[in-house]
Coordinates of N, CA and C in Angstrom, one line a residue:
M1 N -109.7 -76.6 -230.7 CA -110.3 -75.7 -229.8 C -108.6 -74.5 -229.5
N2 N -108.8 -73.3 -229.8 CA -108.1 -72.0 -228.5 C -108.0 -72.1 -227.6
I3 N -107.1 -72.0 -226.5 CA -107.0 -71.1 -225.3 C -108.6 -70.6 -225.2
A4 N -108.9 -69.7 -225.7 CA -110.3 -68.7 -225.0 C -110.7 -69.8 -225.1
Q5 N -111.6 -70.7 -225.2 CA -112.4 -71.4 -226.2 C -112.1 -72.9 -225.2
H6 N -110.9 -73.3 -224.4 CA -110.9 -74.2 -223.4 C -111.7 -73.3 -222.2
V7 N -110.4 -71.9 -222.3 CA -111.2 -71.3 -220.6 C -112.6 -71.4 -220.2
E8 N -113.1 -70.9 -221.2 CA -114.3 -70.6 -221.0 C -115.7 -72.2 -220.9
R9 N -114.6 -73.1 -221.7 CA -114.9 -73.8 -221.4 C -114.7 -74.4 -219.5
A10 N -114.0 -75.1 -219.7 CA -113.2 -75.2 -218.9 C -114.4 -74.0 -217.0
A11 N -114.8 -73.7 -217.3 CA -114.7 -72.6 -216.7 C -116.3 -72.4 -216.5
K12 N -117.3 -73.2 -217.7 CA -118.5 -73.4 -217.5 C -118.5 -75.4 -217.1
L13 N -117.7 -75.9 -216.8 CA -117.8 -77.4 -216.9 C -116.8 -77.2 -215.2
F14 N -116.5 -76.5 -214.8 CA -115.8 -76.8 -213.4 C -115.2 -74.8 -212.3
P15 N -116.2 -74.6 -212.8 CA -115.9 -73.3 -212.4 C -115.2 -72.5 -211.0
D16 N -115.1 -74.1 -210.5 CA -114.1 -73.9 -208.6 C -112.8 -74.0 -208.6
K17 N -112.2 -75.2 -209.7 CA -111.7 -75.4 -209.8 C -109.8 -74.8 -209.9
P18 N -109.3 -75.1 -209.8 CA -108.0 -73.7 -209.8 C -107.3 -74.1 -211.8
A19 N -107.4 -72.7 -211.9 CA -106.9 -72.2 -213.8 C -104.9 -72.5 -213.3
I20 N -105.1 -71.9 -212.3 CA -103.6 -70.8 -212.5 C -103.9 -70.8 -210.5
I21 N -102.4 -72.0 -210.3 CA -101.8 -71.2 -209.4 C -100.0 -70.8 -209.0
F22 N -99.8 -69.6 -208.6 CA -98.8 -69.1 -208.2 C -99.0 -68.2 -207.4
E23 N -97.7 -68.8 -206.0 CA -96.8 -69.0 -205.4 C -98.1 -68.3 -204.5
G24 N -99.1 -69.7 -205.1 CA -98.9 -69.8 -203.2 C -100.9 -69.5 -203.6
A25 N -100.8 -68.4 -204.5 CA -101.9 -67.7 -205.5 C -102.9 -69.0 -205.6
Q26 N -103.8 -68.5 -205.8 CA -104.6 -69.7 -207.0 C -106.0 -68.5 -207.3
L27 N -106.4 -68.9 -208.9 CA -107.5 -68.2 -209.9 C -108.0 -69.0 -210.4
Q28 N -109.2 -69.4 -209.9 CA -110.3 -70.2 -210.1 C -110.5 -70.3 -211.4
Y29 N -111.3 -71.0 -212.7 CA -112.0 -70.6 -214.1 C -112.2 -69.8 -213.9
A30 N -113.9 -69.6 -213.4 CA -114.6 -68.9 -213.6 C -113.8 -67.2 -213.7
D31 N -113.2 -67.5 -212.5 CA -112.5 -66.1 -212.1 C -111.9 -65.4 -213.4
L32 N -110.8 -66.4 -214.5 CA -109.9 -66.5 -214.8 C -111.2 -66.2 -216.0
N33 N -112.2 -66.7 -216.8 CA -112.7 -66.5 -217.9 C -113.5 -65.0 -217.3
T34 N -114.0 -64.7 -216.3 CA -114.5 -63.2 -216.8 C -112.9 -61.9 -216.8
R35 N -112.1 -62.6 -215.9 CA -111.5 -61.7 -216.2 C -110.6 -61.3 -217.7
A36 N -110.8 -62.6 -218.7 CA -110.0 -62.2 -220.1 C -111.0 -62.2 -220.6
N37 N -112.3 -61.9 -220.8 CA -113.4 -61.2 -221.5 C -113.3 -60.1 -221.3
R38 N -113.3 -59.4 -219.8 CA -113.4 -57.8 -219.3 C -111.7 -57.6 -220.0
V39 N -110.7 -57.8 -220.0 CA -109.1 -57.8 -220.9 C -109.6 -57.8 -223.1
A40 N -110.5 -58.7 -223.2 CA -111.3 -58.5 -224.3 C -112.2 -57.6 -224.7
N41 N -112.8 -57.9 -223.6 CA -113.8 -56.2 -224.2 C -113.2 -55.3 -223.9
A42 N -112.1 -54.1 -223.1 CA -111.5 -53.4 -223.3 C -110.4 -53.3 -224.3
L43 N -109.8 -54.0 -225.2 CA -109.2 -54.1 -226.5 C -109.8 -53.6 -227.3
K44 N -111.6 -55.0 -227.7 CA -112.3 -54.6 -228.4 C -113.5 -52.8 -228.1
A45 N -113.0 -52.0 -227.3 CA -113.6 -50.6 -227.2 C -112.9 -50.2 -227.2
H46 N -111.1 -50.5 -227.5 CA -110.0 -49.7 -228.3 C -110.1 -50.0 -229.6
G47 N -111.1 -50.7 -230.2 CA -110.9 -50.2 -231.3 C -110.5 -51.5 -232.1
V48 N -109.7 -52.4 -231.2 CA -108.9 -53.4 -231.1 C -110.1 -54.5 -231.9
Q49 N -109.1 -55.5 -232.9 CA -110.2 -55.6 -234.2 C -109.7 -57.8 -234.4
R50 N -110.3 -58.7 -233.9 CA -109.5 -60.2 -235.3 C -108.8 -60.5 -235.6
G51 N -107.4 -60.5 -235.2 CA -105.5 -60.5 -236.2 C -105.3 -59.9 -235.6
D52 N -105.4 -57.9 -235.6 CA -104.9 -57.7 -234.4 C -103.3 -57.7 -234.3
R53 N -102.3 -57.6 -233.6 CA -101.3 -58.2 -233.1 C -101.2 -56.6 -232.4
V54 N -101.7 -57.1 -230.8 CA -101.6 -56.3 -229.3 C -100.1 -56.6 -228.9
A55 N -99.8 -55.2 -228.5 CA -98.1 -55.9 -227.4 C -98.5 -55.6 -226.3

């Protein structure tokens, strides 16, 4: 299982639990998954494919 699969699974099992806590701010698994999917879709729209390196 890779990190993307872990986040996707965690978002389904406990969407309201905190995935990230930093300097008093929290991001729940559902929100993290939504943001990760937005980034992935934007990269895909710009022609980035599986295996490509992105800096």
